[in-house]
Tab-separated table of C-alpha atoms and ligand atoms in Angstrom:
chain	number	residue	atom	x	y	z
C	24	UNK	CA	4.086	6.549	7.688
C	25	UNK	CA	6.160	9.647	8.353
C	26	UNK	CA	4.817	12.890	6.843
C	27	UNK	CA	7.965	13.281	4.716
C	28	UNK	CA	7.669	9.849	3.067
C	29	UNK	CA	3.888	10.227	2.744
C	30	UNK	CA	4.408	13.520	0.901
C	31	UNK	CA	7.058	11.995	-1.362
C	32	UNK	CA	4.731	9.213	-2.545
C	33	UNK	CA	1.886	11.675	-3.138
C	34	UNK	CA	4.200	13.988	-5.103
C	35	UNK	CA	5.654	11.169	-7.223
C	36	UNK	CA	2.322	9.487	-8.016
C	37	UNK	CA	-0.370	12.163	-7.951
C	38	UNK	CA	-2.693	10.159	-10.210
C	39	UNK	CA	-2.547	7.074	-7.961
C	40	UNK	CA	-2.768	8.942	-4.646
C	41	UNK	CA	-5.416	11.496	-5.453
C	42	UNK	CA	-7.415	13.094	-2.658
C	43	UNK	CA	-10.316	13.632	-5.075
C	44	UNK	CA	-13.583	11.910	-4.333
C	45	UNK	CA	-13.861	8.815	-6.485
C	46	UNK	CA	-16.744	6.667	-7.568
C	47	UNK	CA	-16.858	2.903	-7.223
C	48	UNK	CA	-16.994	1.221	-10.664
C	49	UNK	CA	-19.137	-1.493	-9.088
C	50	UNK	CA	-21.781	1.055	-8.044
C	51	UNK	CA	-21.913	3.668	-10.825
C	52	UNK	CA	-25.181	5.167	-9.544
C	53	UNK	CA	-23.723	6.153	-6.172
C	54	UNK	CA	-22.119	9.582	-5.778
C	55	UNK	CA	-18.328	9.900	-5.646
C	56	UNK	CA	-17.003	9.672	-2.091
C	57	UNK	CA	-13.684	10.433	-0.404
C	58	UNK	CA	-11.714	7.185	-0.239
C	59	UNK	CA	-10.217	5.697	2.919
C	60	UNK	CA	-6.888	6.753	1.442
C	61	UNK	CA	-8.070	10.350	1.094
C	62	UNK	CA	-9.178	10.289	4.735
C	63	UNK	CA	-6.359	8.336	6.374
C	64	UNK	CA	-3.370	8.324	4.003
C	65	UNK	CA	-0.814	5.539	4.279
C	66	UNK	CA	-1.763	3.325	7.234
C	67	UNK	CA	1.536	1.448	7.469
C	68	UNK	CA	5.117	1.923	8.610
C	69	UNK	CA	8.076	3.562	6.864
C	70	UNK	CA	9.709	0.189	6.210
C	71	UNK	CA	7.405	-0.424	3.284
C	72	UNK	CA	8.098	2.928	1.594
C	73	UNK	CA	10.436	1.461	-1.044
C	74	UNK	CA	8.054	-1.403	-1.733
C	75	UNK	CA	5.124	0.975	-2.286
C	76	UNK	CA	7.353	3.300	-4.324
C	77	UNK	CA	8.483	0.445	-6.586
C	78	UNK	CA	4.929	-0.840	-6.941
C	79	UNK	CA	3.630	2.590	-7.941
C	80	UNK	CA	6.500	3.185	-10.383
C	81	UNK	CA	5.622	-0.107	-12.073
C	82	UNK	CA	1.882	0.576	-12.067
C	83	UNK	CA	2.331	4.086	-13.465
C	84	UNK	CA	4.795	2.886	-16.095
C	85	UNK	CA	2.258	0.310	-17.287
C	86	UNK	CA	-0.238	3.151	-17.722
C	87	UNK	CA	2.158	5.622	-19.336
C	88	UNK	CA	3.922	3.204	-21.686
C	89	UNK	CA	1.826	0.064	-21.843
C	90	UNK	CA	-1.691	1.367	-22.334
C	91	UNK	CA	-2.864	-0.031	-18.981
C	92	UNK	CA	-5.638	1.798	-17.112
C	93	UNK	CA	-4.916	4.411	-14.450
C	94	UNK	CA	-4.861	2.834	-11.004
C	95	UNK	CA	-6.317	4.932	-8.175
C	96	UNK	CA	-5.544	3.835	-4.618
C	97	UNK	CA	-8.567	3.670	-2.335
C	98	UNK	CA	-6.843	2.349	0.799
C	99	UNK	CA	-3.231	1.520	1.668
C	100	UNK	CA	-2.696	-0.157	5.014
C	101	UNK	CA	-1.179	-2.919	7.081
C	102	UNK	CA	-3.567	-5.757	7.858
C	103	UNK	CA	-2.606	-9.000	9.626
C	104	UNK	CA	1.050	-8.109	9.179
C	105	UNK	CA	1.008	-7.531	5.436
C	106	UNK	CA	0.469	-4.633	3.049
C	107	UNK	CA	-3.014	-4.236	1.652
C	108	UNK	CA	-3.140	-2.010	-1.423
C	109	UNK	CA	-6.771	-1.507	-2.411
C	110	UNK	CA	-7.286	0.265	-5.709
C	111	UNK	CA	-9.730	0.947	-8.492
C	112	UNK	CA	-9.093	0.750	-12.191
C	113	UNK	CA	-6.435	-1.950	-12.442
C	114	UNK	CA	-6.322	-4.631	-15.107
C	115	UNK	CA	-5.271	-8.250	-14.476
C	116	UNK	CA	-1.571	-7.525	-15.008
C	117	UNK	CA	-1.636	-4.592	-12.575
C	118	UNK	CA	-3.551	-6.746	-10.091
C	119	UNK	CA	-0.674	-9.223	-10.285
C	120	UNK	CA	1.796	-6.421	-9.516
C	121	UNK	CA	-0.239	-5.495	-6.440
C	122	UNK	CA	-0.455	-9.121	-5.281
C	123	UNK	CA	3.308	-9.511	-5.635
C	124	UNK	CA	3.966	-6.371	-3.563
C	125	UNK	CA	1.559	-7.581	-0.886
C	126	UNK	CA	3.354	-10.948	-0.802
C	127	UNK	CA	6.793	-9.322	-0.550
C	128	UNK	CA	5.590	-7.178	2.372
C	129	UNK	CA	5.326	-10.346	4.483
C	130	UNK	CA	9.130	-10.621	4.199
C	131	UNK	CA	10.093	-6.973	4.876
C	132	UNK	CA	10.155	-5.329	8.316
C	133	UNK	CA	7.370	-2.731	8.392
C	134	UNK	CA	9.537	-0.510	10.639
C	135	UNK	CA	12.846	-0.438	8.723
C	136	UNK	CA	12.473	-2.403	5.464
C	137	UNK	CA	15.122	-5.010	6.314
C	138	UNK	CA	14.354	-8.678	5.819
C	139	UNK	CA	11.690	-9.740	8.273
C	140	UNK	CA	9.119	-12.363	9.060
C	141	UNK	CA	5.490	-12.450	10.113
C	142	UNK	CA	5.249	-12.697	13.915
C	143	UNK	CA	2.072	-13.911	15.539
C	144	UNK	CA	1.695	-12.975	19.199
C	145	UNK	CA	-0.836	-10.478	20.531
C	146	UNK	CA	-0.557	-8.632	17.194
C	147	UNK	CA	0.282	-10.059	13.793
C	148	UNK	CA	3.099	-7.977	12.304
C	149	UNK	CA	6.126	-8.291	10.029
C	150	UNK	CA	9.415	-7.431	11.711
C	151	UNK	CA	13.169	-7.966	11.443
C	152	UNK	CA	14.962	-9.419	14.510
C	153	UNK	CA	15.909	-5.919	15.704
C	154	UNK	CA	12.296	-4.682	15.687
C	155	UNK	CA	10.554	-7.809	16.954
C	156	UNK	CA	9.886	-6.185	20.309
C	157	UNK	CA	7.965	-3.199	18.921
E	8	ZN	ZN1	13.307	-3.693	11.277
């Protein structure tokens, strides 16, 4: 993702995209570690910026106004053509929000955000007709 869009998401959702070391709730005895997100940032194209932005707005709203827990992203990347948004702290409703965003990503070009489809050739990726070749 471009540095400008990366910075915008971090600025808008500082509690979701923290660079702080975080502990894994499944392993409370282990020390807090930097997450893959803290090390690598957003490992996907600019075309999914609005999708991630809308997801985070919804997640943060559920926390601020609905009493839901604070979600902390541990890794955000493209895998097999779709968005993978790994996070700690979500409840079942927030997990559903994340699953929906991941599903929608398989229909949005990762380069530009226009309607796209999953293409399976040497790489699996989601692209609009204009960006199928790259
Ligand atoms: Zn495109």
